[in-house]
Amino acid sequence: MQECLIRDFPDFIGKEVTIKGWVSNRRSSGRVSFLVFRDGSGICQVIAERDTLGEIYAEIKKIPIESSAIVHGTVVEESRAPGGFEVQASGIEIVQKSEEFPIGKKEHGPDFLLSNRHLWLRSQRQTTIMRVRDALVRHVRNYFYENGFTLIDTPIFTTTCGEDTSNLFSVEYFDLGKTYLSQTGQLYLEAAISGLGKVYCLGPTFRAERSKTRRHLTEFWMVEAEVAFNDHKKNLELQEDFVSYIVQNTLAEKEAELLSLERDLEPLKKVVPPFHRISYDEALDILRKQGSDIQWGADLGADDETVITQLFDKPVFIENYPKQTKAFYMKQVPDKPEYVYCADLLAPEGYGEIIGGSQREDNLDVLLKSIRDNNLEPERYGWYLDLRKYGSVPHAGFGLGIERTLSWICGLKHVRETIPFPRMIYRAYP
RNA sequence: UCCUCGGUAGCUCAAUCGGCAGAGCGGGUGGCUGUUAACCACUAGGUUGGGGGUUCAAGUCCCUCCCGGGGAGCCA
């Protein structure tokens, strides 16, 4: 009798095996019980018969859902069974008889599920999403590996910040006073390009925004890339190549999982270069023709983005925003200094912004002025300003939100299901 | 921070004009040899989020606080 995984059942048809896992569901009849059994690799059906199992059958017949058990039996192909296979049990050992499991067979509300996230994470839908997440992150890393990037892990505790201080979580740091949880690794990546040329980071990012929407978490994972000598145009080309790669590879690897999430795959198949590009000014024209009274200089709102994404069937870049709406480090367009070389990438089907990127200001004096104009303290940016003193070069980069991208790929309504333990404004438990 | 919706059994929800607080799932007991959110019978289970008020009478109306969902702003 050989221990094996449910995933490998095709190689064990007709053989005696041992599987270890949990009872996802149970249906009992008089002398036969059907257990839906999960072992972390897949699901199958276990047939437990009174005449075969003897004394323990009385307990198996009433075994609570989510009890853990070790099952010995013969693997049989069975189209009616969940997973396509069943195990005719010759013996079952109960590892632990579960207490009444809070999450039942009926639907539950978000409050209850989020409070029980540690248990919800076992459900088939949630494990499916986690498997797609695993694939997505792996393809992200593969892309950068295959394209000559070096991974640079940027710090979580920081004293310099990329945007403005209002969105930072602060932490007491020994005798040094306040440090902040990182809201971007970009500034550190900019330091790394001078030694490594093409770099990326992938890690948690923290934003103390009091946002309560399906697109926001206070702790999320972001992948950021930075490339020396890339200008704005090359930056966009890199982004569309990257996004197409991760979408197509994840789709190819996890097609069955996405279908089980009831994702329509056709829109994803269209995600190939080139993506649409429109300028901020063109976006304003489009919005005004639709009746908006948006003024030049205002950032695009969520409704505005929705209007624009509905015009396109694949991701769309909105580039060259007014300088006043964007972060201090973005490079001004030489002959139009009121604009900066930047772009947001909006995902289709109403998913909205998944990337923010820009060419960075590489001139020391211009950058210093921009820091002052944004009411930031130049003293805090000493090391960052150094980068413009010692062999400064044109460079550009971007950051992509893993959860927003995964939410789009899976076709989910909310990013909270895309991360194992979501952190939101009113939730830091479990 | 603002707007909006909600809080009734362990869970999901119902309760008409203010008039006996209910169902399904889950739990318990029993039945059933192929189930598919299995099914059938019986059964237990309630400070209707907290506090205050109006009323003969409040889950329902009013005030207030707490908790959560969705959205705005901001962002990935």
Coordinates of C-alpha atoms (C1' of nucleotides) in Angstrom, one line a residue:
Chain A
M1 CA 0.0 0.0 0.0
Q2 CA 1.6 3.2 -1.2
E3 CA 1.1 6.7 0.0
C4 CA 0.2 9.1 -2.9
L5 CA -1.3 12.4 -3.8
I6 CA -4.8 12.7 -5.3
R7 CA -3.2 14.7 -8.1
D8 CA -1.3 11.6 -9.1
F9 CA -4.3 9.2 -9.2
P10 CA -4.1 8.6 -13.0
D11 CA -0.9 6.7 -12.3
F12 CA -2.5 4.6 -9.5
I13 CA -5.8 3.3 -11.1
G14 CA -6.6 -0.1 -9.6
K15 CA -3.9 0.1 -7.0
E16 CA -4.1 0.2 -3.2
V17 CA -3.0 3.6 -1.9
T18 CA -3.0 5.7 1.3
I19 CA -4.1 9.3 1.2
K20 CA -3.9 11.9 4.0
G21 CA -6.2 14.9 4.2
W22 CA -9.5 16.4 5.2
V23 CA -13.2 15.6 4.7
S24 CA -14.6 18.5 2.6
N25 CA -18.1 17.1 2.6
R26 CA -20.0 14.0 3.5
R27 CA -23.2 12.3 2.3
S28 CA -24.4 9.2 4.1
S29 CA -26.8 6.5 3.3
G30 CA -27.6 3.5 5.3
R31 CA -24.7 1.3 4.6
V32 CA -22.5 3.5 2.4
S33 CA -21.1 7.0 3.0
F34 CA -19.6 9.3 0.4
L35 CA -16.8 11.5 1.6
V36 CA -15.5 14.3 -0.6
F37 CA -11.8 14.2 0.4
R38 CA -9.1 16.8 -0.1
D39 CA -5.4 16.3 0.4
G40 CA -3.9 19.7 -0.7
S41 CA -3.2 18.4 -4.2
G42 CA -6.7 17.8 -5.3
I43 CA -10.1 16.3 -4.4
C44 CA -11.7 12.9 -4.8
Q45 CA -14.5 10.8 -3.5
V46 CA -14.0 8.2 -0.8
I47 CA -16.5 5.4 -0.7
A48 CA -17.0 4.0 2.9
E49 CA -19.1 0.9 3.2
R50 CA -20.3 -0.6 6.5
D51 CA -19.7 -4.2 5.4
T52 CA -16.0 -3.4 4.5
L53 CA -15.0 -1.0 7.3
G54 CA -16.7 -2.7 10.3
E55 CA -16.8 -0.9 13.6
I56 CA -15.4 2.4 12.6
Y57 CA -18.2 2.8 10.0
A58 CA -20.6 4.2 12.6
E59 CA -18.1 7.1 13.2
I60 CA -17.3 7.7 9.5
K61 CA -21.0 7.9 8.7
K62 CA -21.3 10.9 11.1
I63 CA -17.9 12.3 10.7
P64 CA -18.0 16.1 10.9
I65 CA -17.0 18.1 7.9
E66 CA -13.3 19.2 7.9
S67 CA -12.2 16.3 10.1
S68 CA -8.7 15.1 9.2
A69 CA -8.2 11.5 8.3
I70 CA -6.0 8.9 6.6
V71 CA -7.7 6.7 4.0
H72 CA -6.5 3.4 2.7
G73 CA -8.2 2.0 -0.4
T74 CA -8.3 1.2 -4.1
V75 CA -8.2 4.0 -6.7
V76 CA -11.1 3.7 -9.2
E77 CA -11.9 6.0 -12.2
E78 CA -15.5 7.3 -11.7
S79 CA -16.9 10.1 -13.9
R80 CA -19.6 10.8 -11.3
A81 CA -17.1 11.5 -8.6
P82 CA -15.8 15.0 -7.8
G83 CA -12.3 15.0 -9.3
G84 CA -13.0 12.1 -11.5
F85 CA -11.7 9.4 -9.1
E86 CA -12.9 7.6 -6.1
V87 CA -11.2 5.5 -3.5
Q88 CA -12.9 2.3 -2.3
A89 CA -11.9 2.5 1.3
S90 CA -10.5 -0.6 2.9
G91 CA -9.7 1.3 6.1
I92 CA -10.0 4.8 7.5
E93 CA -8.1 6.3 10.5
I94 CA -9.6 9.5 11.9
V95 CA -6.7 11.9 12.8
Q96 CA -8.9 14.4 14.4
K97 CA -12.6 14.6 14.6
S98 CA -13.4 18.2 13.8
E99 CA -15.6 20.5 15.9
E100 CA -18.6 21.9 14.1
F101 CA -17.0 23.8 11.1
P102 CA -18.2 27.4 11.0
I103 CA -18.3 27.6 7.2
G104 CA -21.2 25.6 6.0
K105 CA -22.4 24.5 2.6
K106 CA -24.6 27.5 2.1
E107 CA -23.5 31.0 1.1
H108 CA -22.0 33.3 3.7
G109 CA -21.6 37.1 3.9
P110 CA -18.2 38.9 3.5
D111 CA -18.0 40.0 7.1
F112 CA -18.3 36.4 8.3
L113 CA -15.9 35.0 5.7
L114 CA -13.3 37.6 6.3
S115 CA -13.4 37.1 10.1
N116 CA -12.9 33.4 9.3
R117 CA -10.3 33.9 6.6
H118 CA -8.1 31.3 8.2
L119 CA -10.8 28.7 7.6
W120 CA -12.2 30.2 4.4
L121 CA -8.8 29.7 2.8
R122 CA -9.5 25.9 2.7
S123 CA -12.4 26.2 0.3
Q124 CA -12.1 25.1 -3.2
R125 CA -12.6 28.5 -4.7
Q126 CA -10.0 30.1 -2.5
T127 CA -7.4 27.4 -3.0
T128 CA -8.0 27.8 -6.7
I129 CA -7.3 31.5 -6.5
M130 CA -4.1 30.9 -4.5
R131 CA -2.9 28.5 -7.1
V132 CA -3.4 31.1 -9.8
R133 CA -1.6 33.6 -7.6
D134 CA 1.3 31.2 -7.3
A135 CA 1.5 30.9 -11.1
L136 CA 1.2 34.6 -11.7
V137 CA 4.0 35.4 -9.3
R138 CA 6.2 32.7 -10.8
H139 CA 5.6 34.0 -14.3
V140 CA 6.4 37.5 -13.1
R141 CA 9.8 36.3 -11.8
N142 CA 10.4 34.2 -14.9
Y143 CA 9.9 37.2 -17.2
F144 CA 12.5 39.3 -15.4
Y145 CA 14.9 36.3 -15.2
E146 CA 14.5 35.6 -18.9
N147 CA 15.1 39.3 -19.8
G148 CA 18.3 39.9 -17.9
F149 CA 16.9 41.6 -14.8
T150 CA 18.5 41.2 -11.3
L151 CA 16.2 40.9 -8.3
I152 CA 16.9 43.6 -5.7
D153 CA 15.0 43.2 -2.4
T154 CA 14.2 46.7 -1.2
P155 CA 13.8 47.6 2.4
I156 CA 10.5 47.6 4.3
F157 CA 11.6 50.2 6.9
T158 CA 12.3 53.5 5.1
T159 CA 13.0 57.1 5.9
T160 CA 12.5 58.4 2.4
C161 CA 9.3 58.1 0.6
G162 CA 8.1 58.1 -3.0
E163 CA 4.9 60.0 -2.8
D164 CA 3.8 62.1 0.1
T165 CA 3.9 61.4 3.8
S166 CA 0.1 61.3 4.5
N167 CA -0.2 57.7 3.2
L168 CA 2.6 56.2 5.3
F169 CA 2.4 53.9 8.3
S170 CA 4.9 55.0 10.8
V171 CA 6.9 52.7 13.1
E172 CA 9.0 53.7 16.2
Y173 CA 12.6 52.7 15.3
F174 CA 14.7 52.5 18.5
D175 CA 16.6 55.8 19.0
L176 CA 16.2 57.0 15.4
G177 CA 12.6 58.1 15.8
K178 CA 10.0 57.3 13.2
T179 CA 10.6 55.2 10.2
Y180 CA 7.9 54.3 7.7
L181 CA 6.7 51.1 6.1
S182 CA 7.6 51.1 2.4
Q183 CA 5.1 52.4 -0.1
T184 CA 7.4 51.7 -3.0
G185 CA 10.8 50.2 -3.7
Q186 CA 11.4 52.5 -6.6
L187 CA 13.9 54.9 -5.1
Y188 CA 16.1 52.0 -4.0
L189 CA 15.8 50.4 -7.4
E190 CA 17.0 53.6 -9.0
A191 CA 20.1 53.3 -6.8
A192 CA 20.6 49.7 -8.0
I193 CA 20.5 50.3 -11.8
S194 CA 23.9 52.0 -11.8
G195 CA 25.5 48.7 -10.8
L196 CA 23.1 46.2 -12.4
G197 CA 21.4 48.0 -15.3
K198 CA 18.0 46.2 -15.2
V199 CA 16.5 45.4 -11.8
Y200 CA 13.2 44.5 -10.2
C201 CA 11.7 44.0 -6.8
L202 CA 8.7 42.1 -5.6
G203 CA 7.4 42.5 -2.1
P204 CA 4.8 43.9 0.2
T205 CA 3.8 47.6 0.0
F206 CA 2.0 49.6 2.6
R207 CA -0.4 52.4 2.1
A208 CA -2.2 54.1 5.0
E209 CA -5.1 55.3 2.7
R210 CA -8.5 55.2 4.3
S211 CA -9.9 53.5 1.2
K212 CA -12.8 51.2 1.4
T213 CA -13.2 49.8 -2.1
R214 CA -12.9 46.6 -4.0
R215 CA -9.6 47.7 -5.4
H216 CA -7.8 48.6 -2.2
L217 CA -5.8 46.9 0.5
T218 CA -3.5 48.6 3.1
E219 CA -0.9 45.9 2.5
F220 CA -0.5 44.6 -1.0
W221 CA 2.2 43.1 -3.2
M222 CA 3.8 45.1 -5.9
V223 CA 6.4 44.2 -8.5
E224 CA 8.5 47.1 -9.7
A225 CA 11.1 47.3 -12.4
E226 CA 13.7 49.9 -13.2
V227 CA 15.9 50.1 -16.3
A228 CA 18.9 52.4 -16.9
F229 CA 18.9 54.2 -20.3
N230 CA 15.2 53.4 -20.9
D231 CA 13.2 56.4 -21.9
H232 CA 9.4 56.8 -21.7
K233 CA 8.7 55.0 -25.0
K234 CA 10.9 52.0 -24.1
N235 CA 9.3 51.9 -20.7
L236 CA 5.8 51.5 -22.3
E237 CA 7.1 48.8 -24.6
L238 CA 8.6 46.9 -21.7
Q239 CA 5.3 47.1 -19.8
E240 CA 3.1 45.8 -22.6
D241 CA 5.5 43.0 -23.3
F242 CA 5.6 42.1 -19.6
V243 CA 1.9 42.3 -19.0
S244 CA 1.2 40.2 -22.1
Y245 CA 3.7 37.6 -21.0
I246 CA 2.3 37.2 -17.5
V247 CA -1.3 37.1 -18.6
Q248 CA -0.7 34.6 -21.5
N249 CA 1.5 32.3 -19.4
T250 CA -0.8 32.3 -16.4
L251 CA -3.8 31.7 -18.7
A252 CA -2.0 28.8 -20.4
E253 CA -0.9 27.2 -17.2
K254 CA -4.2 27.7 -15.2
E255 CA -6.9 27.5 -17.8
A256 CA -8.8 24.9 -15.9
E257 CA -8.6 26.8 -12.7
L258 CA -9.8 30.0 -14.4
L259 CA -12.7 28.2 -16.0
S260 CA -13.7 26.8 -12.6
L261 CA -13.8 30.4 -11.4
E262 CA -16.2 31.0 -14.3
R263 CA -13.7 33.4 -16.0
D264 CA -14.5 34.2 -19.6
L265 CA -11.1 33.6 -21.2
E266 CA -11.7 35.4 -24.5
P267 CA -10.9 39.0 -23.2
L268 CA -7.6 37.7 -21.7
K269 CA -6.5 36.1 -25.0
K270 CA -6.6 39.5 -26.6
V271 CA -3.9 40.8 -24.2
V272 CA -1.0 41.0 -26.6
P273 CA 1.2 43.9 -27.8
P274 CA 0.7 46.6 -28.7
F275 CA -1.6 48.1 -26.1
H276 CA -3.6 51.3 -26.8
R277 CA -1.9 54.6 -25.9
I278 CA -3.8 57.8 -25.4
S279 CA -2.4 61.0 -23.9
Y280 CA -3.9 62.8 -20.8
D281 CA -5.1 65.6 -23.1
E282 CA -6.8 63.1 -25.5
A283 CA -8.4 61.5 -22.5
L284 CA -9.8 64.9 -21.5
D285 CA -11.2 65.3 -25.1
I286 CA -12.9 62.0 -24.9
L287 CA -14.4 62.7 -21.5
R288 CA -15.6 66.1 -22.6
K289 CA -17.3 64.7 -25.6
Q290 CA -19.1 62.4 -23.3
G291 CA -20.4 65.4 -21.3
S292 CA -17.8 65.6 -18.6
D293 CA -16.7 69.1 -17.4
I294 CA -13.3 67.9 -16.2
Q295 CA -10.7 70.7 -16.1
W296 CA -7.1 70.5 -17.3
G297 CA -4.9 69.7 -14.4
A298 CA -7.4 67.5 -12.5
D299 CA -6.5 63.8 -12.1
L300 CA -8.8 61.3 -13.8
G301 CA -11.4 59.9 -11.4
A302 CA -12.6 56.3 -11.2
D303 CA -15.7 57.0 -13.3
D304 CA -13.4 58.7 -15.9
E305 CA -11.2 55.7 -16.1
T306 CA -14.2 53.4 -16.5
V307 CA -15.5 55.5 -19.5
I308 CA -12.1 55.3 -21.2
T309 CA -11.5 51.5 -20.6
Q310 CA -14.9 50.8 -22.1
L311 CA -13.7 52.1 -25.4
F312 CA -10.9 49.5 -25.7
D313 CA -10.8 45.7 -25.6
K314 CA -7.3 45.5 -24.2
P315 CA -5.2 47.4 -21.7
V316 CA -4.8 51.1 -22.4
F317 CA -2.0 53.5 -21.4
I318 CA -2.8 57.0 -20.4
E319 CA 0.4 59.0 -20.8
N320 CA 1.8 62.4 -20.1
Y321 CA -0.2 63.8 -17.2
P322 CA 0.2 67.3 -16.0
K323 CA 3.2 67.6 -13.6
Q324 CA 1.0 69.0 -10.9
T325 CA -1.0 65.7 -10.5
K326 CA 2.0 63.4 -10.3
A327 CA 4.9 62.5 -8.0
F328 CA 8.0 64.7 -7.7
Y329 CA 10.5 62.3 -9.3
M330 CA 8.8 62.1 -12.8
K331 CA 10.7 63.7 -15.7
Q332 CA 9.2 66.8 -17.4
V333 CA 8.6 66.6 -21.1
P334 CA 11.5 68.9 -22.5
D335 CA 9.5 71.1 -24.8
K336 CA 6.3 71.0 -22.6
P337 CA 7.5 71.3 -19.0
E338 CA 3.9 71.4 -17.7
Y339 CA 3.7 67.6 -18.5
V340 CA 5.7 64.6 -17.3
Y341 CA 6.8 61.4 -19.0
C342 CA 4.5 59.0 -17.2
A343 CA 1.7 56.5 -17.9
D344 CA -0.9 54.6 -16.0
L345 CA -2.0 51.3 -17.5
L346 CA -5.7 50.6 -17.2
A347 CA -6.9 47.0 -17.4
P348 CA -10.1 46.4 -19.5
E349 CA -13.5 45.0 -18.3
G350 CA -13.7 47.7 -15.7
Y351 CA -10.7 46.7 -13.7
G352 CA -8.8 50.0 -14.1
E353 CA -5.3 50.9 -13.0
I354 CA -2.9 48.1 -12.6
I355 CA 0.4 49.9 -13.4
G356 CA 1.8 53.3 -12.6
G357 CA 5.1 54.2 -14.3
S358 CA 7.3 57.0 -15.5
Q359 CA 10.6 58.1 -16.8
R360 CA 12.5 59.6 -13.8
E361 CA 14.0 63.0 -13.5
D362 CA 17.8 62.5 -13.9
N363 CA 18.9 66.2 -13.6
L364 CA 20.0 67.1 -10.1
D365 CA 18.8 70.8 -10.1
V366 CA 15.5 70.0 -11.7
L367 CA 14.9 67.2 -9.2
L368 CA 15.9 69.4 -6.2
K369 CA 13.5 72.1 -7.3
S370 CA 10.7 69.5 -7.7
I371 CA 11.3 68.2 -4.2
R372 CA 11.1 71.7 -2.8
D373 CA 8.0 72.5 -4.9
N374 CA 6.3 69.4 -3.4
N375 CA 7.1 70.6 0.2
L376 CA 9.4 67.7 0.8
E377 CA 12.6 68.0 2.8
P378 CA 15.7 67.7 0.5
E379 CA 17.8 66.6 3.6
R380 CA 15.8 63.3 3.7
Y381 CA 16.7 62.6 0.1
G382 CA 20.5 63.0 0.3
W383 CA 21.3 59.5 -0.9
Y384 CA 18.6 59.8 -3.7
L385 CA 20.1 63.1 -4.9
D386 CA 23.5 61.5 -4.9
L387 CA 22.4 59.3 -7.7
R388 CA 22.1 62.4 -9.9
K389 CA 25.7 63.4 -9.1
Y390 CA 27.6 60.3 -9.9
G391 CA 27.0 59.2 -13.5
S392 CA 23.3 60.1 -13.8
V393 CA 21.6 58.5 -16.8
P394 CA 18.1 58.6 -18.3
H395 CA 16.0 55.8 -16.7
A396 CA 12.5 54.7 -16.3
G397 CA 10.4 52.1 -14.5
F398 CA 7.0 51.0 -13.3
G399 CA 5.1 49.2 -10.6
L400 CA 2.4 46.6 -11.1
G401 CA -0.1 45.6 -8.3
I402 CA -0.2 41.9 -8.0
E403 CA -3.6 41.7 -6.4
R404 CA -5.3 44.0 -8.9
T405 CA -3.7 42.1 -11.7
L406 CA -4.8 38.7 -10.2
S407 CA -8.3 40.0 -9.6
W408 CA -8.5 41.0 -13.3
I409 CA -7.1 37.7 -14.5
C410 CA -9.4 35.7 -12.3
G411 CA -12.4 37.9 -13.0
L412 CA -13.0 38.6 -9.3
K413 CA -15.2 41.3 -7.9
H414 CA -12.8 42.2 -5.0
V415 CA -9.1 42.1 -4.5
R416 CA -9.6 40.8 -1.0
E417 CA -9.9 37.2 -2.3
T418 CA -6.5 37.5 -4.1
I419 CA -4.3 37.7 -1.0
P420 CA -4.2 35.0 1.7
F421 CA -4.8 37.3 4.6
P422 CA -6.1 40.7 3.4
R423 CA -5.3 43.8 5.4
M424 CA -8.0 46.5 5.0
I425 CA -8.9 49.6 6.8
Y426 CA -11.1 47.9 9.4
R427 CA -9.4 44.5 9.3
A428 CA -6.1 43.2 10.5
Y429 CA -7.5 39.9 11.8
P430 CA -6.9 37.0 11.3
Chain B
rU1 C1' -13.0 62.1 6.1
rC2 C1' -17.7 62.1 3.1
rC3 C1' -21.9 59.5 0.7
rU4 C1' -24.8 55.1 0.8
rC5 C1' -26.6 50.2 2.4
rG6 C1' -26.9 46.9 6.3
rG7 C1' -26.7 44.4 11.7
rU8 C1' -32.9 39.1 13.6
rA9 C1' -30.9 31.3 15.8
rG10 C1' -23.8 29.0 14.7
rC11 C1' -24.5 30.7 9.1
rU12 C1' -27.8 32.8 5.0
rC13 C1' -32.1 35.3 5.2
rA14 C1' -37.8 36.2 6.0
rA15 C1' -41.3 38.6 9.3
rU16 C1' -47.3 42.9 5.0
rC17 C1' -50.0 49.1 8.1
rG18 C1' -46.4 49.0 14.7
rG19 C1' -50.0 43.4 16.7
rC20 C1' -48.0 35.5 18.8
rA21 C1' -40.0 36.0 16.0
rG22 C1' -40.0 32.0 11.2
rA23 C1' -37.5 29.0 7.2
rG24 C1' -33.3 26.7 4.9
rC25 C1' -28.4 25.1 6.1
rG26 C1' -25.5 23.5 10.2
rG27 C1' -26.2 20.6 15.3
rG28 C1' -28.8 16.3 17.9
rU29 C1' -31.9 11.6 17.3
rG30 C1' -33.8 8.0 13.9
rG31 C1' -34.3 6.0 8.6
rC32 C1' -32.2 4.9 3.7
rU33 C1' -26.8 0.5 -0.6
rG34 C1' -24.4 5.1 -5.5
rU35 C1' -24.8 10.1 -3.2
rU36 C1' -23.5 15.1 -6.0
rA37 C1' -25.2 21.9 -1.5
rA38 C1' -28.0 13.9 -1.3
rC39 C1' -32.8 12.9 0.7
rC40 C1' -37.0 11.8 4.5
rA41 C1' -39.0 12.2 9.7
rC42 C1' -38.5 14.3 14.5
rU43 C1' -35.8 17.7 17.8
rA44 C1' -33.0 21.6 20.3
rG45 C1' -31.5 26.4 19.3
rG46 C1' -33.3 34.0 20.2
rU47 C1' -31.0 40.0 25.3
rU48 C1' -33.7 41.0 17.0
rG49 C1' -25.7 45.0 17.6
rG50 C1' -25.6 48.5 22.6
rG51 C1' -28.2 52.5 25.2
rG52 C1' -32.2 55.9 25.4
rG53 C1' -37.2 57.5 23.7
rU54 C1' -42.5 57.4 21.5
rU55 C1' -46.7 53.8 22.1
rC56 C1' -51.7 49.8 25.2
rA57 C1' -48.0 47.3 22.1
rA58 C1' -41.4 48.2 18.8
rG59 C1' -37.4 43.5 14.9
rU60 C1' -40.4 47.4 12.6
rC61 C1' -41.0 54.6 14.3
rC62 C1' -37.4 58.6 16.6
rC63 C1' -32.4 59.9 18.8
rU64 C1' -27.5 58.2 19.8
rC65 C1' -23.3 55.1 19.9
rC66 C1' -20.8 50.7 18.0
rC67 C1' -19.7 47.2 14.1
rG68 C1' -19.5 45.8 9.0
rG69 C1' -20.5 46.1 3.3
rG70 C1' -20.3 49.1 -1.2
rG71 C1' -18.7 53.7 -3.3
rA72 C1' -15.9 58.7 -3.5
rG73 C1' -11.3 61.0 -2.8
rC74 C1' -6.2 58.7 -3.2
rC75 C1' -3.8 55.1 -5.4
rA76 C1' -1.3 49.7 -7.5

